[in-house]
Coordinates of C-alpha atoms in Angstrom, one line a residue:
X574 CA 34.7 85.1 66.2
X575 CA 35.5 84.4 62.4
X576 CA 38.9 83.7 61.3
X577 CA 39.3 87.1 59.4
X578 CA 38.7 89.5 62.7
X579 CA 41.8 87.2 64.6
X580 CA 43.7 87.8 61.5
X581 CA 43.5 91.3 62.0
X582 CA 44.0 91.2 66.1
X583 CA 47.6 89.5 65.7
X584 CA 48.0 91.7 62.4
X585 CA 47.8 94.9 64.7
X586 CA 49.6 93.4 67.9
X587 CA 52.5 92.4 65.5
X588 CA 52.7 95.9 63.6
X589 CA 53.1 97.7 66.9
X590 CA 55.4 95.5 68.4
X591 CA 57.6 96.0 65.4
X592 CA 56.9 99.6 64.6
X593 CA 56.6 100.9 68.0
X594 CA 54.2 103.6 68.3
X595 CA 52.3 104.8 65.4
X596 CA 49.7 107.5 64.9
X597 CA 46.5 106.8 63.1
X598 CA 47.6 107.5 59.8
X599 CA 50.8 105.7 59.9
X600 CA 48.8 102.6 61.1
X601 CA 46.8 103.3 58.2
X602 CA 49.0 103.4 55.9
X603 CA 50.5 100.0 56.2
X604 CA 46.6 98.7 56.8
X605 CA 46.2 99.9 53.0
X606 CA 49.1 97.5 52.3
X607 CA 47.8 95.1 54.2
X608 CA 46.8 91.2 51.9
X609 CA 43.8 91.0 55.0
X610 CA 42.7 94.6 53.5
X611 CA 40.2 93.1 50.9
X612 CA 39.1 96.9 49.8
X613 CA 42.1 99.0 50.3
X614 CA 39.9 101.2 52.8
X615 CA 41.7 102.7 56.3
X616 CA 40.6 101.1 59.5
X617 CA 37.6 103.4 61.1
X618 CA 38.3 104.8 64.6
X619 CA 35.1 103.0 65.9
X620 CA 36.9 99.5 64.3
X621 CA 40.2 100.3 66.2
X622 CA 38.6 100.9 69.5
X623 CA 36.7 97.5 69.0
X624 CA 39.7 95.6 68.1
X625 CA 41.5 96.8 71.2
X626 CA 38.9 95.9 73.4
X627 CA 39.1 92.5 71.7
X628 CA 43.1 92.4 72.2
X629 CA 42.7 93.3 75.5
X630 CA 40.3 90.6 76.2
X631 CA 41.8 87.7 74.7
X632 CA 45.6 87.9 75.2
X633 CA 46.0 90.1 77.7
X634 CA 47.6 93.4 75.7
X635 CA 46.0 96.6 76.1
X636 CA 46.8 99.0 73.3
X637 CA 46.4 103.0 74.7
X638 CA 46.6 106.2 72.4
X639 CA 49.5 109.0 73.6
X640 CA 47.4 112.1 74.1
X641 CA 50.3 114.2 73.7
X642 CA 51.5 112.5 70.7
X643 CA 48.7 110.6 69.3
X644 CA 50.2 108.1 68.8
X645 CA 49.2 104.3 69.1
X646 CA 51.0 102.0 71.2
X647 CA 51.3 98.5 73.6
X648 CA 51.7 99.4 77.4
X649 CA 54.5 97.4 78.7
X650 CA 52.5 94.5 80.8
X651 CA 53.9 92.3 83.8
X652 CA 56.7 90.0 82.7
X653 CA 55.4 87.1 84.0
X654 CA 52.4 87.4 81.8
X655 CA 54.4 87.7 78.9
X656 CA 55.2 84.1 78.1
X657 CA 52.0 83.2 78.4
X658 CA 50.9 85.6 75.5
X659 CA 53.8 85.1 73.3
X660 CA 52.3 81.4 73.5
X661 CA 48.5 82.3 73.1
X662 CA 49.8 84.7 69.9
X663 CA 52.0 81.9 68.7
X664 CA 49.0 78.9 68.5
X665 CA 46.4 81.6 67.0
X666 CA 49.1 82.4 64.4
X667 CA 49.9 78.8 63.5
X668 CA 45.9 77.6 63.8
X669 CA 44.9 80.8 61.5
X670 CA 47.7 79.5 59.0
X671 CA 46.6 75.7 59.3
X672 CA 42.7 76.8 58.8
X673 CA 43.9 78.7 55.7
X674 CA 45.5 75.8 54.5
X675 CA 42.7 73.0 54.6
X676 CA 43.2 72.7 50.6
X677 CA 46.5 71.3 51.3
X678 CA 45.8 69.2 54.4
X679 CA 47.6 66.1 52.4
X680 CA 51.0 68.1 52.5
X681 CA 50.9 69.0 55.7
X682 CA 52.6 66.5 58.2
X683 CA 51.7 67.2 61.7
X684 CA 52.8 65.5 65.1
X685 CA 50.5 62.7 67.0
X686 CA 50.0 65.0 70.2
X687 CA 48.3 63.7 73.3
X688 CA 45.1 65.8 73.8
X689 CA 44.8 67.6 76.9
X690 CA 41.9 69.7 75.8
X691 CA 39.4 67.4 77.2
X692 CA 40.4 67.9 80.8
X693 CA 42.6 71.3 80.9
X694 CA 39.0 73.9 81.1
X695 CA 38.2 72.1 84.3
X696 CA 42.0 72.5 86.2
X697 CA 42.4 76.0 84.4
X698 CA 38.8 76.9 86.5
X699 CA 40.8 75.0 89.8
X700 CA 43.5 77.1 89.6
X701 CA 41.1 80.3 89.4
X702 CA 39.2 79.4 92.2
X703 CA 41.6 77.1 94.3
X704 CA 39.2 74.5 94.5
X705 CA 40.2 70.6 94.9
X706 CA 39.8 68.1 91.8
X707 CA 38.6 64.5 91.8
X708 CA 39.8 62.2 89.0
X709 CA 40.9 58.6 88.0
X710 CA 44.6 58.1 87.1
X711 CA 46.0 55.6 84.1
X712 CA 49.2 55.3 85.3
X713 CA 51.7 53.2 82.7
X714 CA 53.1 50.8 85.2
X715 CA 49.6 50.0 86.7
X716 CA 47.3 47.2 85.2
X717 CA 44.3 49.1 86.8
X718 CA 44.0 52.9 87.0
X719 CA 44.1 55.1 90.6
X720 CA 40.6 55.7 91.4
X721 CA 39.1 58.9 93.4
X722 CA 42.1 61.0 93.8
X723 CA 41.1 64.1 95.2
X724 CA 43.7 66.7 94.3
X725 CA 45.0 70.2 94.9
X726 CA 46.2 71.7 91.5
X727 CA 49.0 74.6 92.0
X728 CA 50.3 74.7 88.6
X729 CA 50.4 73.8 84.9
X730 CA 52.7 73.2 82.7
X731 CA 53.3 71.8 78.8
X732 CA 56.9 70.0 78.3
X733 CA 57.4 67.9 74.8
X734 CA 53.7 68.9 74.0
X735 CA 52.5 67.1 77.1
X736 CA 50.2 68.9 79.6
X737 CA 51.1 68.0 83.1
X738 CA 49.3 69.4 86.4
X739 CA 51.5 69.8 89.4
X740 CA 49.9 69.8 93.7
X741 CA 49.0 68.1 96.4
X742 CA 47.6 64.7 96.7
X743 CA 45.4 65.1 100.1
X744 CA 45.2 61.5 100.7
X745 CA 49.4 61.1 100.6
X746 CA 50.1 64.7 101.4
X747 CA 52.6 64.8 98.4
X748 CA 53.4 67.1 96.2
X749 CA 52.8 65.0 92.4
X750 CA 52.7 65.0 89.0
X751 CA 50.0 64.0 86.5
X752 CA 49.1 63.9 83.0
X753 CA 46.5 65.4 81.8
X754 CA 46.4 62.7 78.9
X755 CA 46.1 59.7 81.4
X756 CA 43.6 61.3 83.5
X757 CA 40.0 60.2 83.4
X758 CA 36.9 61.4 85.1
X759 CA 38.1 64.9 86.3
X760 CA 35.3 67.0 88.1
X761 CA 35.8 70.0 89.8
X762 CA 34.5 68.7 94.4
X763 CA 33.6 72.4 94.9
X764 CA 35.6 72.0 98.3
X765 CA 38.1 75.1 98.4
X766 CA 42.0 75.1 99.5
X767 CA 44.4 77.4 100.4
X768 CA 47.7 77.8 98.5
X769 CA 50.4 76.9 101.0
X770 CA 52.9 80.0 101.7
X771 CA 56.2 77.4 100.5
X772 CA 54.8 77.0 97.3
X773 CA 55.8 79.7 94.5
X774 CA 54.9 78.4 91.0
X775 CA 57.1 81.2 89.3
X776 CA 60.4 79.4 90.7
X777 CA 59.3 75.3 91.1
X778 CA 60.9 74.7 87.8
X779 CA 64.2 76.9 87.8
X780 CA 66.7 75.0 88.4
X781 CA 65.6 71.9 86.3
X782 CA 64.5 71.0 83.0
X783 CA 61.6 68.9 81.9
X784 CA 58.5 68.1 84.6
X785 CA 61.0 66.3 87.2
X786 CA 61.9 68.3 90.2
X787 CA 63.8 66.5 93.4
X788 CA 65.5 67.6 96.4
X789 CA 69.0 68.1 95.4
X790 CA 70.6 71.2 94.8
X791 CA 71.8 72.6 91.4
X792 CA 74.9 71.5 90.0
X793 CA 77.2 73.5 87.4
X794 CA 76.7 71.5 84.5
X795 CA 78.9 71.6 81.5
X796 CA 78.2 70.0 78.0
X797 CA 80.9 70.2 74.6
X798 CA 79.8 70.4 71.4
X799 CA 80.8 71.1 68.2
X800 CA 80.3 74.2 66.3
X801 CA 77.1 72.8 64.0
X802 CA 75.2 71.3 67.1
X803 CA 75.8 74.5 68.7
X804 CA 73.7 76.3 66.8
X805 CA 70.7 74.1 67.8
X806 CA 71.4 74.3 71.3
X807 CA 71.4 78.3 70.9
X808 CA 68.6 78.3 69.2
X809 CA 66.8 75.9 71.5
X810 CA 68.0 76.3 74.8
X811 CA 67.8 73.7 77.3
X812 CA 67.4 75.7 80.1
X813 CA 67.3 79.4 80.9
X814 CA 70.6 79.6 83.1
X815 CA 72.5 78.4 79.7
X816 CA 76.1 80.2 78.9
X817 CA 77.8 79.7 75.7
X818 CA 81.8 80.0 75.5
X819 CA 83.0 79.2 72.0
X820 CA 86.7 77.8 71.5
X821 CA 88.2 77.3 68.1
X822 CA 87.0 73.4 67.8
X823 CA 84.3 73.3 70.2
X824 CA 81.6 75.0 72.0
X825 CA 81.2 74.6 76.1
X826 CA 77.5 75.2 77.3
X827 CA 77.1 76.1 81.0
X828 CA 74.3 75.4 83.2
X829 CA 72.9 75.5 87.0
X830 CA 70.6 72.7 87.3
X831 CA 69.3 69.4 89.2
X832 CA 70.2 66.7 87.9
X833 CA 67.3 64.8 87.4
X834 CA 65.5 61.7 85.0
X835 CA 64.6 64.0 82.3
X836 CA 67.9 65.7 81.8
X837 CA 69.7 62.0 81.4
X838 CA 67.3 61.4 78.9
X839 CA 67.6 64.3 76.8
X840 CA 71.6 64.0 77.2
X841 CA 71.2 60.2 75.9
X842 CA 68.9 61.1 73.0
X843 CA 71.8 63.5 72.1
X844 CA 74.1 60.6 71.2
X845 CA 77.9 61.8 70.6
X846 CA 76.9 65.2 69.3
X847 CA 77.1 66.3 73.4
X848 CA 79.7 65.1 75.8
X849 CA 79.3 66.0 79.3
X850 CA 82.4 67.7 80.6
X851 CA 80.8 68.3 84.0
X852 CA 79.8 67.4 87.0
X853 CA 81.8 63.9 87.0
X854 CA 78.3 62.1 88.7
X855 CA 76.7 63.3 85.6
X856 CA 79.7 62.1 83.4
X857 CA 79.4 58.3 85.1
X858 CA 75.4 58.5 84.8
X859 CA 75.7 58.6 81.0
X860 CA 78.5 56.4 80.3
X861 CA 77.1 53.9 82.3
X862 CA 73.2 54.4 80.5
X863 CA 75.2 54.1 77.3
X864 CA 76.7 50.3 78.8
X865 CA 73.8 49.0 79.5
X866 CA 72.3 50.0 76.3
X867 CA 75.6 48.4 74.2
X868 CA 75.1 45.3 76.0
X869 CA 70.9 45.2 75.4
X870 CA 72.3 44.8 71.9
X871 CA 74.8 42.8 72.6
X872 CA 72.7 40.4 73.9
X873 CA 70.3 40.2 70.8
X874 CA 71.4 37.3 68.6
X875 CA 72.5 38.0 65.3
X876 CA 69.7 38.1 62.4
X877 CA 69.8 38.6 58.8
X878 CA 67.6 41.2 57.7
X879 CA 65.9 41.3 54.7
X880 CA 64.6 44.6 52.7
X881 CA 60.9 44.5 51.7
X882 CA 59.3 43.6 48.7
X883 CA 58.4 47.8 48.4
X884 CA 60.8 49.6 46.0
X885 CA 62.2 52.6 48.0
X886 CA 63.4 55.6 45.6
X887 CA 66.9 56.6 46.8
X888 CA 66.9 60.6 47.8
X889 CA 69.4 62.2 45.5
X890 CA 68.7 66.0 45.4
X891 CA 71.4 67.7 47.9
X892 CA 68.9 69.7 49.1
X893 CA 66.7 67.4 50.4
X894 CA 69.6 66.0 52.4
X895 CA 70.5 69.6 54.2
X896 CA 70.0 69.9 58.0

């Protein structure tokens, strides 16, 4: 597939999500107007089907024609598909951009991500088939990775552009947690299993955030702000059971969640912008993370510092300094 034709597939997914329905001629009119129209010609009827059949294939929208109407439109899909193809429309989008922009590779500043392409094709195939993995496992507080862990994958997911696969070790009979990016040696054993019954991937996650789930039950979780840093947390939110009550000096964000590791974490990397108001356990847990990191310092004797030899040019334009 070149680069042009998915140029036009998200270019025609994004018109009628936008527009709606659209006959022929109204989708050709705004083809005509169109920067990927090199020729200012309308799209044929025999390229339309083919693109819709392409559509179809690789994200998962089918695009019918009203009969009655004629007009063009996307059939509402399952909602638990959609997600996934927001996502798959969202990386063609920003690859075709990046692709296009080679020329200016030097100004583009990209995140170090751990690649997970190596290893996902071969769970992605598991989960189709329900077949059992084998693989070696590099785990950071190990000298010497897990060898031969034969594996029953039950879901994916990506959290702070980290794949993780979540199932059953057979030999422990424990549900766990891997990394994709730590992972070595994965081969599909051709041995099948069957999903168990207790098991529903659509709800494993719901009531915590990040790739930690435990035993406890969901707490009501409340977090103040202020005003600016509540903009970030609306546009970002940490979890989909978020509630946002604004007062005149402060914002309070609501939750029902575990608490869990990753949650602390993301609370500590918020420094003073967020102050837990609730649940108290919560409230304790981060002031007494915050202790023992005052008194890591405090215990680091003092040093003069010196600046380097390297001239740094002070930042002086406003703008640059803007949130």
């Amino acid at each position: 597939m070149t680069r042009n034709l998915l140029s036009r597939y998200i270019w025609l997914i994004d018109t009628l999500r936008q527009r709606g329905r659209l006959t022929r001629r109204q989708l050709n009119e705004l083809w005509k107007q169109s920067a990927l129209n090199n020729n200012g010609q309308p799209m044929c009827r025999r390229t339309l089907y083919n693109y819709k059949l392409a559509i179809s294939e690789l994200f998962g929208i089918d695009i019918e024609c009203d009969t009655a109407t004629f007009e063009y439109h996307i059939v509402d899909s399952d909602n638990k598909n959609t997600k996934l193809t927001d996502w798959l429309l969202n990386s063609s989008a920003v690859n075709e951009a990046l692709s296009n922009s080679r020329d200016i590779s030097d100004r583009i500043m990209l995140e170090d991500v751990p690649s997970a392409r190596e290893h996902l094709p071969v769970i992605l195939k598991s989960l189709k088939t329900n077949n059992r993995i084998k693989f070696d496992y590099h785990n950071y507080t190990r000298s010497r990775p897990t060898a031969g862990i034969i594996f029953e994958p039950y879901l994916t997911r990506i959290f702070k552009q980290r794949w993780y696969v979540i199932g059953l070790n057979v030999r422990e009979n424990k549900l766990k947690t891997y990394a994709l990016d730590r992972m070595s040696k994965v081969n599909d054993t051709g041995v099948s299993f069957k999903m168990p019954e207790y098991f529903n991937p659509e709800t494993y996650f719901e009531d915590s955030f990040g790739i930690v789930v435990n035993s406890s039950e969901p707490r009501e979780i409340v977090l103040r702000t202020d005003h600016f840093n509540a903009k970030y947390l609306a546009a970002l939110p940490l979890h989909s059971s978020q509630q946002q009550t604004v007062h005149d000096h402060y914002c309070l964000f609501r939750y029902k969640m575990q608490i869990t590791e990753d949650l602390i974490q993301e609370l500590l990397g918020q420094g003073s912008r967020i102050v837990v108001e609730k649940p108290h356990e919560l409230r304790l847990r981060i002031m007494e993370e915050l202790r023992k990191s005052i008194a890591a310092y405090e215990e680091i004797p003092s040093f003069s510092v010196t600046t380097s030899s390297r001239s740094v040019l002070p930042i002086t334009d406003p703008k640059v300094l803007e949130n």
